[in-house]
Amino acid sequence: MASEQEFIRLSEQRGSAEHGLLQLAADFHLDAFQPSLFSLCGIHCPATIAAATRKRQAEYFAGRWLADRALNAFGIDRFTLLADAKRCPQWPEGLLGSISHGDDKALCVTASRQHYRAVGVDIQRRISAAAAAKLQQRILSPSEIQLLAHSGLRHGDAVALCFSAKESIYKALYPIVQRYFGYRAAELIAIDPSRSQLHFAISPELADLPGCPSEVKLLYEQVGELLRSSLLLEH
């Protein structure tokens, strides 16, 4: 019989529902995952996930497990957190949120729309210099590459953080703009290592849309071998 306690445990809590922003993290163990945990814990398993690999099922379960606890904190029980065609979770009225996961860690940020207009969180594993050299050609402009080179950050970490930040930006802004956009739609324009902050300019094509900001600042941090970014856009 699958055991919830053997598979996953809450490892971190920041903020509170009372103050309109709750960030949760959990550690999970793939070897201890069983698909029966979905029914055991009352978490909906879409057909696409049921047909996916065991690893994908475990990651999905971990993210929804955290979201369920976050929603409970906001006074919402037994909510089925479905996703749209772009895999964007459809949060209850009055709330917004974001989910991410690494190989053995899941993150979830949930916020009140009364206080926040966009939130996005992402976690990535640290990468080698060789992997960073390939990745930066796909997601970064020459000016961004130059900026990262003078950031004082390890090159692999700098590129992975920028990738993570652009993922967080997409998760935060997609519900506002309701359209797909690529990595070049957000341009890194400044890094502040003393504040662990990344500053991005949003392309005019997006920024001209109702509710979309022209610039955003994200926080970043390293947690073991994982790198985390978060965009918390207040009203």
mmCIF file of N, CA, C and O in Angstrom, residues 37-88:
data_model
loop_
_atom_site.group_PDB
_atom_site.id
_atom_site.type_symbol
_atom_site.label_atom_id
_atom_site.label_comp_id
_atom_site.label_asym_id
_atom_site.label_seq_id
_atom_site.Cartn_x
_atom_site.Cartn_y
_atom_site.Cartn_z
ATOM 1 N N LEU A 37 -1.789 6.854 -4.846
ATOM 2 C CA LEU A 37 -1.788 8.019 -3.955
ATOM 3 C C LEU A 37 -2.797 9.076 -4.401
ATOM 4 O O LEU A 37 -3.306 9.832 -3.578
ATOM 5 N N PHE A 38 -3.093 9.131 -5.692
ATOM 6 C CA PHE A 38 -4.078 10.100 -6.169
ATOM 7 C C PHE A 38 -5.423 9.881 -5.484
ATOM 8 O O PHE A 38 -6.001 10.801 -4.901
ATOM 9 N N SER A 39 -5.927 8.666 -5.545
ATOM 10 C CA SER A 39 -7.216 8.377 -4.921
ATOM 11 C C SER A 39 -7.116 8.397 -3.401
ATOM 12 O O SER A 39 -8.042 8.845 -2.712
ATOM 13 N N LEU A 40 -5.989 7.929 -2.887
ATOM 14 C CA LEU A 40 -5.801 7.899 -1.441
ATOM 15 C C LEU A 40 -5.878 9.297 -0.841
ATOM 16 O O LEU A 40 -6.455 9.491 0.234
ATOM 17 N N CYS A 41 -5.313 10.283 -1.547
ATOM 18 C CA CYS A 41 -5.265 11.656 -1.035
ATOM 19 C C CYS A 41 -6.356 12.550 -1.623
ATOM 20 O O CYS A 41 -6.391 13.754 -1.326
ATOM 21 N N GLY A 42 -7.217 11.983 -2.452
ATOM 22 C CA GLY A 42 -8.310 12.773 -3.019
ATOM 23 C C GLY A 42 -7.844 13.814 -4.016
ATOM 24 O O GLY A 42 -8.441 14.889 -4.130
ATOM 25 N N ILE A 43 -6.783 13.512 -4.778
ATOM 26 C CA ILE A 43 -6.251 14.441 -5.772
ATOM 27 C C ILE A 43 -6.608 13.931 -7.159
ATOM 28 O O ILE A 43 -6.330 12.777 -7.502
ATOM 29 N N HIS A 44 -7.237 14.787 -7.952
ATOM 30 C CA HIS A 44 -7.677 14.407 -9.293
ATOM 31 C C HIS A 44 -6.485 14.082 -10.184
ATOM 32 O O HIS A 44 -5.492 14.808 -10.210
ATOM 33 N N CYS A 45 -6.596 12.988 -10.934
ATOM 34 C CA CYS A 45 -5.552 12.577 -11.871
ATOM 35 C C CYS A 45 -6.126 12.623 -13.287
ATOM 36 O O CYS A 45 -6.900 11.746 -13.672
ATOM 37 N N PRO A 46 -5.787 13.647 -14.077
ATOM 38 C CA PRO A 46 -6.302 13.732 -15.452
ATOM 39 C C PRO A 46 -5.849 12.543 -16.291
ATOM 40 O O PRO A 46 -4.835 11.911 -15.997
ATOM 41 N N ALA A 47 -6.565 12.282 -17.348
ATOM 42 C CA ALA A 47 -6.245 11.145 -18.207
ATOM 43 C C ALA A 47 -4.838 11.267 -18.792
ATOM 44 O O ALA A 47 -4.126 10.264 -18.932
ATOM 45 N N THR A 48 -4.438 12.490 -19.127
ATOM 46 C CA THR A 48 -3.094 12.676 -19.700
ATOM 47 C C THR A 48 -2.005 12.312 -18.705
ATOM 48 O O THR A 48 -0.947 11.803 -19.086
ATOM 49 N N ILE A 49 -2.260 12.563 -17.422
ATOM 50 C CA ILE A 49 -1.277 12.218 -16.385
ATOM 51 C C ILE A 49 -1.308 10.723 -16.110
ATOM 52 O O ILE A 49 -0.267 10.091 -15.916
ATOM 53 N N ALA A 50 -2.487 10.134 -16.094
ATOM 54 C CA ALA A 50 -2.613 8.693 -15.867
ATOM 55 C C ALA A 50 -1.864 7.904 -16.935
ATOM 56 O O ALA A 50 -1.368 6.798 -16.676
ATOM 57 N N ALA A 51 -1.753 8.480 -18.141
ATOM 58 C CA ALA A 51 -1.067 7.799 -19.240
ATOM 59 C C ALA A 51 0.411 8.177 -19.325
ATOM 60 O O ALA A 51 1.131 7.660 -20.173
ATOM 61 N N ALA A 52 0.856 9.054 -18.450
ATOM 62 C CA ALA A 52 2.239 9.547 -18.488
ATOM 63 C C ALA A 52 3.182 8.603 -17.749
ATOM 64 O O ALA A 52 2.756 7.613 -17.145
ATOM 65 N N THR A 53 4.456 8.922 -17.772
ATOM 66 C CA THR A 53 5.452 8.124 -17.061
ATOM 67 C C THR A 53 5.246 8.250 -15.551
ATOM 68 O O THR A 53 4.613 9.197 -15.068
ATOM 69 N N ARG A 54 5.809 7.326 -14.823
ATOM 70 C CA ARG A 54 5.703 7.352 -13.364
ATOM 71 C C ARG A 54 6.345 8.610 -12.789
ATOM 72 O O ARG A 54 5.831 9.193 -11.836
ATOM 73 N N LYS A 55 7.446 9.043 -13.381
ATOM 74 C CA LYS A 55 8.116 10.261 -12.925
ATOM 75 C C LYS A 55 7.212 11.481 -13.099
ATOM 76 O O LYS A 55 7.088 12.303 -12.194
ATOM 77 N N ARG A 56 6.584 11.591 -14.260
ATOM 78 C CA ARG A 56 5.672 12.710 -14.511
ATOM 79 C C ARG A 56 4.480 12.662 -13.559
ATOM 80 O O ARG A 56 4.033 13.693 -13.049
ATOM 81 N N GLN A 57 3.955 11.474 -13.303
ATOM 82 C CA GLN A 57 2.841 11.335 -12.361
ATOM 83 C C GLN A 57 3.252 11.800 -10.971
ATOM 84 O O GLN A 57 2.498 12.512 -10.289
ATOM 85 N N ALA A 58 4.452 11.404 -10.542
ATOM 86 C CA ALA A 58 4.928 11.777 -9.208
ATOM 87 C C ALA A 58 5.086 13.291 -9.090
ATOM 88 O O ALA A 58 4.704 13.891 -8.082
ATOM 89 N N GLU A 59 5.655 13.919 -10.117
ATOM 90 C CA GLU A 59 5.848 15.368 -10.098
ATOM 91 C C GLU A 59 4.504 16.090 -10.079
ATOM 92 O O GLU A 59 4.321 17.058 -9.329
ATOM 93 N N TYR A 60 3.590 15.631 -10.892
ATOM 94 C CA TYR A 60 2.254 16.250 -10.937
ATOM 95 C C TYR A 60 1.563 16.114 -9.587
ATOM 96 O O TYR A 60 0.991 17.082 -9.073
ATOM 97 N N PHE A 61 1.613 14.910 -9.024
ATOM 98 C CA PHE A 61 0.989 14.682 -7.718
ATOM 99 C C PHE A 61 1.582 15.612 -6.669
ATOM 100 O O PHE A 61 0.860 16.216 -5.878
ATOM 101 N N ALA A 62 2.917 15.737 -6.653
ATOM 102 C CA ALA A 62 3.580 16.570 -5.645
ATOM 103 C C ALA A 62 3.126 18.016 -5.744
ATOM 104 O O ALA A 62 2.862 18.673 -4.732
ATOM 105 N N GLY A 63 3.025 18.533 -6.970
ATOM 106 C CA GLY A 63 2.582 19.911 -7.150
ATOM 107 C C GLY A 63 1.150 20.114 -6.700
ATOM 108 O O GLY A 63 0.833 21.100 -6.012
ATOM 109 N N ARG A 64 0.272 19.191 -7.075
ATOM 110 C CA ARG A 64 -1.143 19.308 -6.670
ATOM 111 C C ARG A 64 -1.318 19.060 -5.176
ATOM 112 O O ARG A 64 -2.210 19.626 -4.547
ATOM 113 N N TRP A 65 -0.477 18.228 -4.603
ATOM 114 C CA TRP A 65 -0.514 17.984 -3.146
ATOM 115 C C TRP A 65 -0.230 19.280 -2.401
ATOM 116 O O TRP A 65 -0.903 19.612 -1.426
ATOM 117 N N LEU A 66 0.763 20.036 -2.884
ATOM 118 C CA LEU A 66 1.068 21.330 -2.274
ATOM 119 C C LEU A 66 -0.058 22.321 -2.505
ATOM 120 O O LEU A 66 -0.456 23.064 -1.593
ATOM 121 N N ALA A 67 -0.570 22.367 -3.730
ATOM 122 C CA ALA A 67 -1.656 23.299 -4.037
ATOM 123 C C ALA A 67 -2.873 23.026 -3.160
ATOM 124 O O ALA A 67 -3.546 23.959 -2.704
ATOM 125 N N ASP A 68 -3.162 21.757 -2.912
ATOM 126 C CA ASP A 68 -4.295 21.390 -2.069
ATOM 127 C C ASP A 68 -4.127 21.950 -0.665
ATOM 128 O O ASP A 68 -5.071 22.476 -0.066
ATOM 129 N N ARG A 69 -2.911 21.875 -0.130
ATOM 130 C CA ARG A 69 -2.654 22.421 1.208
ATOM 131 C C ARG A 69 -2.726 23.941 1.224
ATOM 132 O O ARG A 69 -3.213 24.538 2.176
ATOM 133 N N ALA A 70 -2.250 24.547 0.155
ATOM 134 C CA ALA A 70 -2.329 25.998 0.071
ATOM 135 C C ALA A 70 -3.786 26.463 0.006
ATOM 136 O O ALA A 70 -4.180 27.405 0.704
ATOM 137 N N LEU A 71 -4.577 25.795 -0.806
ATOM 138 C CA LEU A 71 -5.988 26.177 -0.932
ATOM 139 C C LEU A 71 -6.735 25.943 0.380
ATOM 140 O O LEU A 71 -7.605 26.745 0.761
ATOM 141 N N ASN A 72 -6.391 24.884 1.083
ATOM 142 C CA ASN A 72 -6.998 24.645 2.391
ATOM 143 C C ASN A 72 -6.718 25.801 3.341
ATOM 144 O O ASN A 72 -7.580 26.215 4.123
ATOM 145 N N ALA A 73 -5.500 26.343 3.266
ATOM 146 C CA ALA A 73 -5.128 27.469 4.124
ATOM 147 C C ALA A 73 -5.972 28.702 3.807
ATOM 148 O O ALA A 73 -6.245 29.530 4.686
ATOM 149 N N PHE A 74 -6.386 28.812 2.538
ATOM 150 C CA PHE A 74 -7.236 29.930 2.126
ATOM 151 C C PHE A 74 -8.725 29.616 2.323
ATOM 152 O O PHE A 74 -9.581 30.365 1.883
ATOM 153 N N GLY A 75 -9.017 28.498 2.969
ATOM 154 C CA GLY A 75 -10.396 28.139 3.280
ATOM 155 C C GLY A 75 -11.134 27.419 2.169
ATOM 156 O O GLY A 75 -12.366 27.371 2.180
ATOM 157 N N ILE A 76 -10.414 26.848 1.215
ATOM 158 C CA ILE A 76 -11.041 26.155 0.084
ATOM 159 C C ILE A 76 -10.678 24.674 0.153
ATOM 160 O O ILE A 76 -9.504 24.309 0.069
ATOM 161 N N ASP A 77 -11.681 23.823 0.304
ATOM 162 C CA ASP A 77 -11.459 22.384 0.435
ATOM 163 C C ASP A 77 -11.942 21.641 -0.807
ATOM 164 O O ASP A 77 -12.904 22.045 -1.468
ATOM 165 N N ARG A 78 -11.250 20.546 -1.115
ATOM 166 C CA ARG A 78 -11.649 19.627 -2.182
ATOM 167 C C ARG A 78 -11.854 20.338 -3.518
ATOM 168 O O ARG A 78 -12.827 20.083 -4.241
ATOM 169 N N PHE A 79 -10.947 21.221 -3.866
ATOM 170 C CA PHE A 79 -11.025 21.917 -5.152
ATOM 171 C C PHE A 79 -10.191 21.148 -6.177
ATOM 172 O O PHE A 79 -9.042 20.790 -5.916
ATOM 173 N N THR A 80 -10.761 20.897 -7.342
ATOM 174 C CA THR A 80 -10.043 20.207 -8.407
ATOM 175 C C THR A 80 -9.325 21.239 -9.259
ATOM 176 O O THR A 80 -9.957 21.994 -9.996
ATOM 177 N N LEU A 81 -8.016 21.273 -9.144
ATOM 178 C CA LEU A 81 -7.215 22.270 -9.840
ATOM 179 C C LEU A 81 -6.875 21.761 -11.242
ATOM 180 O O LEU A 81 -5.854 21.123 -11.463
ATOM 181 N N LEU A 82 -7.754 22.077 -12.191
ATOM 182 C CA LEU A 82 -7.550 21.663 -13.567
ATOM 183 C C LEU A 82 -6.641 22.655 -14.287
ATOM 184 O O LEU A 82 -6.360 23.740 -13.777
ATOM 185 N N ALA A 83 -6.194 22.291 -15.480
ATOM 186 C CA ALA A 83 -5.353 23.170 -16.282
ATOM 187 C C ALA A 83 -6.005 23.401 -17.639
ATOM 188 O O ALA A 83 -6.785 22.569 -18.128
ATOM 189 N N ASP A 84 -5.686 24.558 -18.260
ATOM 190 C CA ASP A 84 -6.227 24.832 -19.585
ATOM 191 C C ASP A 84 -5.372 24.161 -20.651
ATOM 192 O O ASP A 84 -4.468 23.374 -20.339
ATOM 193 N N ALA A 85 -5.628 24.483 -21.912
ATOM 194 C CA ALA A 85 -4.913 23.835 -23.017
ATOM 195 C C ALA A 85 -3.420 24.134 -23.007
ATOM 196 O O ALA A 85 -2.623 23.383 -23.573
ATOM 197 N N LYS A 86 -3.017 25.228 -22.352
ATOM 198 C CA LYS A 86 -1.609 25.604 -22.255
ATOM 199 C C LYS A 86 -0.979 25.125 -20.952
ATOM 200 O O LYS A 86 0.079 25.581 -20.559
ATOM 201 N N ARG A 87 -1.665 24.231 -20.251
ATOM 202 C CA ARG A 87 -1.208 23.647 -18.978
ATOM 203 C C ARG A 87 -1.137 24.690 -17.858
ATOM 204 O O ARG A 87 -0.394 24.541 -16.897
ATOM 205 N N CYS A 88 -1.920 25.755 -17.983
ATOM 206 C CA CYS A 88 -1.973 26.786 -16.946
ATOM 207 C C CYS A 88 -3.047 26.422 -15.933
ATOM 208 O O CYS A 88 -4.230 26.309 -16.286
#
